[in-house]
């Protein structure tokens, strides 16, 4: 029987790759709902092609979308708005699978709603898990949601772990013969840029990733290595493992997507061409496999795979994320919120690239850390952190 999919963030880079995979399997999957924050023309094209029953946009865009629908004779798609619309489609009784691909904290409530409704949730929106951590993992357990990682590294780790690893007891210790996780990172566009040159890099340079084509925010995060920091926290929660069992490895070719080491001396790696269609297809069909447009890896074309230690002096974001995870409570939510503000300011050319980790560190040191025992506490920490980070942006601002 065909499964019904809701794509949160359908107009983004992950949304686009998801639609590419779904398009190849029309008998197995149908698109029930799509959401977008901007780029309505793209949303209209998606609605024309995939005929979803519901589209969600901000209420400020509702009239424009209705006009566009009329122009394009789309009468099969109902429009819902704002966060209530996002939550409604994420938990809709007719939805089987939710692709959580909104960027940033804006995805938290709809993603959590999908988890609480017991859906198969394909998690791309790492910020939602970084913020809510145990709350999301416990909700998945309680509501029997299947939370599957789409982030390429976490998807790779999931593929290399023993069967049933994520369902067994959550102790923070590696188990079932696992000894360590090796989380790979490409190193981003500035791997070989000097600290001095980093002071003057532009948003365009930061968004030009050597191996992956992605949204702007995650591209900047990859350049600061904050993306790897967020992924470290994401891995600790998804696989219930303390941060000191996770080693970050710079692997510039992005052919190995991460590795798992075992007590017997084995190291398992998942490899493939860097294309998000692979982890998306894996999470859609798991435990089965479905085809994608991705070419098989040509091993003869990749005669060298290199590995090196990350430079945490040049890229302090990684140490800040590790510190936030060790501290626990609301620290990861504070880290994430400050980073979102700093990245947005950098993209608007208000601050230097090197000010991003500075703002995150300042915010972590300023906002009081609290036990993260409720969603309200987390959302409050997020708001405090945004205020402090915004003040810091003004203090450090270029204009
Ligand atoms: P993107 O910027 O290309 O797309 C983001 C999507 O979210 C768009 O559909 C946009 O309309 C929507 N959106 C943005 N702000 C919103 C808001 N305030 N409210 C509701 N919707 C909003 O981003 P992306 O690269 O597709 O990344 C999406 C998520 O997936 C991020 O969390 C990112 O870290 C994660 N991820 C992306 C990749 C990748 O290759 N692109 C890989 C791994 C993980
Ligand atoms: Mg990743």
XYZ file of C-alpha atoms and ligand atoms in Angstrom:
444
model
C 0.000 0.000 0.000
C 1.177 3.523 -0.757
C 2.529 5.556 2.166
C 1.585 9.147 2.674
C 4.391 11.691 3.215
C 4.436 15.158 4.788
C 7.466 17.274 3.863
C 8.218 20.047 6.346
C 10.484 22.440 4.416
C 9.628 21.111 0.950
C 11.205 24.057 -0.898
C 14.646 23.628 0.693
C 17.634 21.595 -0.372
C 16.591 18.486 1.609
C 12.966 18.983 0.508
C 14.101 19.005 -3.102
C 16.184 15.819 -2.712
C 13.255 14.137 -0.945
C 10.924 14.933 -3.847
C 13.547 13.616 -6.263
C 13.528 10.242 -4.464
C 9.716 10.130 -4.089
C 9.290 10.913 -7.776
C 11.050 7.637 -8.609
C 8.600 5.607 -6.493
C 5.070 6.867 -7.209
C 3.435 3.514 -6.370
C 5.059 3.384 -2.940
C 4.712 6.999 -1.771
C 2.320 9.904 -2.203
C 2.862 13.475 -1.024
C 0.108 14.498 1.398
C 1.407 17.862 2.650
C 4.210 20.302 1.884
C 5.363 23.415 3.728
C 7.364 26.486 2.746
C 8.436 29.740 4.345
C 9.226 31.635 1.145
C 9.854 30.823 -2.559
C 6.158 30.419 -3.337
C 6.807 29.897 -7.054
C 8.758 26.792 -6.195
C 5.962 25.630 -3.893
C 3.437 26.094 -6.706
C 5.546 23.931 -9.033
C 5.697 21.242 -6.339
C 1.902 21.383 -5.848
C 1.343 21.097 -9.595
C 3.554 18.056 -9.889
C 2.857 16.183 -6.639
C -0.763 17.242 -5.968
C -0.578 17.387 -2.147
C -3.818 17.853 -0.214
C -2.367 20.566 2.037
C 0.251 23.325 1.687
C 1.419 25.351 4.702
C 2.880 28.869 4.428
C 3.177 31.903 6.759
C -0.172 33.753 7.017
C 1.483 36.787 5.400
C 1.865 34.691 2.211
C -1.582 33.084 2.233
C -3.304 35.500 -0.173
C -0.411 35.460 -2.608
C -0.377 31.666 -2.647
C -4.154 31.567 -3.164
C -3.722 33.923 -6.164
C -0.929 31.782 -7.587
C -3.057 28.643 -7.144
C -5.890 30.346 -9.092
C -3.518 31.436 -11.870
C -2.177 27.897 -12.190
C -5.609 26.245 -11.794
C -4.580 24.337 -8.683
C -7.773 23.465 -6.827
C -6.710 20.249 -5.109
C -4.528 21.831 -2.404
C -5.881 23.453 0.753
C -3.790 26.211 2.380
C -3.012 26.200 6.106
C -0.811 28.762 7.848
C 1.862 29.388 10.479
C 3.009 27.104 13.263
C -0.476 25.708 13.883
C -0.592 24.624 10.227
C 2.858 23.017 10.465
C 1.851 21.093 13.582
C -1.486 20.059 12.026
C 0.145 18.448 8.989
C 2.972 16.886 11.048
C 0.491 15.055 13.266
C -2.248 14.521 10.650
C -3.941 11.121 10.923
C -3.544 10.538 7.170
C 0.247 10.990 7.305
C 2.567 7.983 7.715
C 5.971 9.593 7.189
C 7.178 13.079 8.128
C 10.338 14.515 6.592
C 11.544 17.095 9.145
C 13.535 19.426 6.894
C 12.795 22.910 8.172
C 16.028 24.710 9.053
C 16.680 25.789 12.645
C 14.586 26.141 15.781
C 11.466 26.869 13.681
C 11.244 23.125 13.063
C 11.143 22.099 16.720
C 7.402 22.132 17.437
C 6.252 20.451 14.204
C 8.988 17.803 14.475
C 8.051 17.087 18.064
C 4.373 16.941 17.058
C 5.220 14.279 14.452
C 7.151 12.295 17.069
C 4.284 12.542 19.569
C 1.866 11.341 16.897
C 4.005 8.206 16.525
C 5.016 8.820 12.902
C 8.048 7.572 11.023
C 10.070 10.777 11.350
C 12.985 11.346 8.991
C 15.173 13.787 10.886
C 17.165 16.305 8.854
C 16.379 19.237 11.165
C 19.233 18.565 13.612
C 18.656 21.849 15.467
C 15.312 20.495 16.777
C 17.045 17.513 18.406
C 19.999 19.592 19.652
C 17.547 21.884 21.448
C 15.195 19.316 22.888
C 17.488 16.265 23.308
C 16.072 13.895 25.911
C 12.563 15.319 25.563
C 12.412 14.306 21.903
C 14.086 10.927 22.463
C 11.737 10.095 25.347
C 8.705 11.194 23.323
C 9.784 8.900 20.476
C 10.018 5.982 22.885
C 6.727 6.764 24.593
C 4.757 7.260 21.377
C 6.543 4.552 19.411
C 7.722 6.944 16.753
C 10.473 5.710 14.463
C 13.056 8.499 14.495
C 15.436 7.848 11.596
C 18.516 9.977 10.875
C 18.769 11.693 7.497
C 21.921 13.652 8.307
C 24.419 11.729 6.171
C 26.829 11.015 9.048
C 24.120 9.798 11.416
C 22.492 7.786 8.705
C 25.900 6.192 8.039
C 26.390 5.451 11.753
C 22.881 3.975 11.926
C 23.760 1.702 9.000
C 27.004 0.584 10.725
C 25.467 -0.097 14.162
C 24.171 -3.555 15.096
C 20.467 -4.279 14.501
C 18.212 -3.023 17.270
C 20.944 -0.762 18.739
C 18.696 2.301 18.962
C 15.828 0.337 20.519
C 17.897 -1.105 23.397
C 18.418 0.553 26.791
C 19.691 4.154 26.743
C 22.699 4.196 29.073
C 25.165 6.612 27.454
C 27.677 3.761 27.248
C 28.523 2.010 24.001
C 27.005 -1.507 23.938
C 26.506 -4.603 21.784
C 30.240 -4.701 21.030
C 30.455 -1.059 19.878
C 33.410 0.894 21.300
C 33.459 4.285 19.532
C 31.819 6.418 16.869
C 33.973 8.213 14.286
C 31.986 11.209 13.045
C 33.457 12.418 9.773
C 33.605 16.038 8.607
C 34.719 17.372 5.239
C 36.385 20.318 6.981
C 34.334 22.762 4.890
C 35.562 25.390 2.421
C 38.127 26.861 4.865
C 39.955 23.697 5.856
C 43.223 25.110 4.516
C 42.524 28.815 5.099
C 44.723 30.490 7.723
C 43.235 31.977 10.871
C 44.288 35.396 9.613
C 42.523 34.930 6.257
C 39.400 33.685 8.061
C 38.868 37.245 9.388
C 37.915 38.493 5.942
C 36.038 35.619 4.266
C 32.686 36.520 2.708
C 29.261 34.800 2.914
C 29.623 33.739 -0.747
C 32.944 32.009 0.045
C 31.479 30.375 3.159
C 28.472 29.027 1.227
C 30.629 27.406 -1.437
C 31.013 23.921 0.019
C 33.550 21.676 -1.710
C 31.424 18.474 -1.746
C 27.777 19.217 -0.859
C 25.167 21.636 -2.160
C 23.046 22.761 0.803
C 20.958 25.591 2.296
C 22.805 28.755 3.396
C 22.626 28.223 7.147
C 24.082 24.706 7.147
C 26.703 25.816 4.608
C 27.971 28.485 7.011
C 27.770 25.951 9.869
C 29.956 23.605 7.817
C 32.468 26.402 7.306
C 32.734 27.195 11.061
C 32.542 23.467 11.955
C 29.521 24.315 14.127
C 27.666 21.874 11.894
C 29.946 19.126 13.231
C 29.391 20.442 16.752
C 25.613 20.233 16.312
C 26.069 16.773 14.787
C 28.136 15.651 17.783
C 25.204 16.566 20.047
C 22.766 14.965 17.599
C 24.775 11.704 17.665
C 24.889 11.621 21.490
C 21.086 11.776 21.614
C 20.239 9.526 18.669
C 22.611 6.758 19.714
C 22.548 7.378 23.482
C 26.303 7.767 23.761
C 28.383 10.116 25.922
C 30.291 12.733 23.936
C 33.745 11.356 24.780
C 32.906 8.196 22.807
C 32.489 10.300 19.660
C 35.654 11.321 17.776
C 35.453 13.922 15.010
C 37.598 13.008 12.000
C 38.318 15.378 9.132
C 37.914 13.447 5.890
C 38.034 15.981 3.033
C 36.745 13.666 0.264
C 33.330 13.038 1.933
C 33.256 9.476 0.592
C 33.110 7.789 3.982
C 30.074 9.291 5.729
C 31.056 8.059 9.230
C 32.296 4.938 10.998
C 31.596 2.708 13.981
C 34.367 0.884 15.840
C 33.865 -2.401 17.666
C 35.680 -4.025 20.593
C 37.090 -6.755 18.336
C 39.108 -4.262 16.297
C 36.596 -3.890 13.453
C 35.809 -0.487 12.001
C 32.681 -0.345 9.807
C 32.269 2.560 7.387
C 29.408 3.552 5.115
C 30.569 4.982 1.789
C 28.940 6.577 -1.213
C 28.952 9.612 -3.446
C 28.006 12.690 -1.410
C 24.318 13.048 -2.310
C 21.533 13.412 0.263
C 19.200 11.244 -1.849
C 20.971 8.179 -0.418
C 20.324 8.785 3.305
C 16.825 10.079 2.484
C 15.977 6.895 0.552
C 17.471 4.772 3.329
C 15.339 6.453 5.995
C 12.207 6.333 3.802
C 12.424 2.610 3.102
C 14.324 1.176 6.119
C 14.680 -1.757 6.698
C 14.197 -2.162 2.935
C 16.153 -0.411 0.196
C 14.833 1.643 -2.718
C 16.642 3.022 -5.761
C 17.822 6.641 -6.084
C 19.303 8.719 -8.921
C 22.720 8.498 -7.153
C 25.469 6.724 -9.115
C 27.249 3.806 -7.473
C 30.609 4.798 -6.021
C 33.436 4.463 -8.520
C 36.167 3.269 -6.152
C 38.816 3.547 -8.867
C 38.123 7.263 -9.122
C 38.924 7.738 -5.415
C 42.355 6.349 -4.890
C 43.033 8.392 -1.778
C 40.949 8.781 1.335
C 42.565 11.122 3.880
C 41.917 11.563 7.587
C 43.132 14.258 9.974
C 42.429 15.782 13.384
C 40.198 18.879 13.473
C 41.914 22.202 14.283
C 39.932 23.469 17.267
C 41.989 26.681 17.510
C 40.911 27.745 14.032
C 37.418 26.297 14.518
C 36.445 26.834 18.195
C 32.777 26.025 17.421
C 33.538 22.343 17.761
C 34.876 22.734 21.314
C 31.956 24.992 22.230
C 29.477 22.312 21.144
C 31.365 19.631 23.062
C 31.327 21.897 26.125
C 27.562 22.484 25.726
C 26.913 18.741 25.519
C 29.069 18.069 28.608
C 27.268 20.834 30.495
C 23.846 19.550 29.459
C 20.572 21.217 30.510
C 19.688 24.141 28.278
C 23.314 24.708 27.130
C 22.819 23.029 23.710
C 19.667 25.116 23.096
C 21.605 28.275 24.050
C 24.477 27.293 21.745
C 22.057 26.652 18.888
C 20.083 29.891 19.306
C 23.226 32.046 19.529
C 24.605 30.327 16.453
C 21.399 30.954 14.468
C 21.558 34.665 15.301
C 25.277 34.905 14.537
C 24.999 33.029 11.226
C 22.092 35.231 10.088
C 24.142 38.348 10.992
C 27.153 37.025 9.079
C 24.995 36.271 6.018
C 23.730 39.877 6.187
C 27.358 41.040 6.368
C 26.824 42.589 9.793
C 29.683 40.676 11.447
C 32.933 38.961 10.508
C 33.054 35.190 10.044
C 35.289 34.809 13.114
C 32.720 36.660 15.242
C 30.311 33.704 14.934
C 31.987 31.443 17.555
C 32.813 34.503 19.638
C 29.094 35.373 19.866
C 28.190 31.774 20.690
C 30.807 31.621 23.461
C 29.714 34.949 24.918
C 26.067 33.811 24.934
C 26.905 30.447 26.523
C 28.808 32.301 29.254
C 26.036 34.845 29.811
C 22.727 32.961 29.741
C 22.066 30.922 32.868
C 22.010 27.190 32.276
C 18.911 25.371 33.557
C 17.892 21.707 33.723
C 16.084 21.068 30.419
C 13.108 19.311 31.923
C 10.338 21.000 29.970
C 9.789 22.396 26.514
C 8.896 25.758 28.063
C 12.317 25.984 29.768
C 14.026 25.166 26.489
C 12.040 27.739 24.506
C 12.757 30.336 27.188
C 16.510 29.597 27.053
C 16.296 29.873 23.253
C 14.698 33.325 23.566
C 17.164 34.595 26.209
C 20.055 33.388 24.080
C 18.674 35.139 20.983
C 18.445 38.422 22.928
C 21.997 38.193 24.274
C 23.419 37.131 20.906
C 21.597 39.985 19.143
C 23.132 42.489 21.590
C 26.539 40.976 20.958
C 26.040 41.278 17.194
C 25.433 45.016 17.667
C 28.494 45.328 19.886
C 30.750 43.543 17.393
C 28.972 44.799 14.266
C 30.803 46.079 11.228
C 28.222 48.813 10.632
P 17.166 25.189 3.207
O 17.461 26.548 3.696
O 17.547 24.809 1.809
O 15.600 24.868 3.392
C 14.940 25.128 4.577
C 13.438 24.869 4.455
O 12.822 25.313 5.678
C 12.759 25.645 3.333
O 11.688 24.894 2.812
C 12.220 26.894 4.042
O 11.084 27.453 3.379
C 11.847 26.317 5.398
N 11.916 27.323 6.469
C 12.927 28.195 6.708
N 12.641 28.976 7.765
C 11.422 28.588 8.213
C 10.559 29.037 9.254
N 10.904 30.051 10.082
N 9.369 28.415 9.409
C 8.996 27.394 8.596
N 9.770 26.948 7.576
C 10.958 27.535 7.393
O 17.866 24.178 4.250
P 18.374 22.681 3.998
O 19.789 22.698 3.547
O 17.366 21.923 3.222
O 18.397 22.137 5.504
C 17.218 21.772 6.198
C 17.605 21.052 7.486
O 18.276 19.845 7.142
C 18.596 21.840 8.353
O 18.317 21.606 9.689
C 19.947 21.250 7.996
O 20.873 21.319 9.051
C 19.559 19.793 7.730
N 20.490 19.093 6.837
C 20.672 19.522 5.576
C 21.556 18.871 4.725
C 21.746 19.312 3.304
O 22.500 18.662 2.571
N 21.124 20.362 2.837
C 22.260 17.768 5.199
C 22.038 17.340 6.512
C 21.145 18.004 7.325
Mg 25.780 16.080 8.114
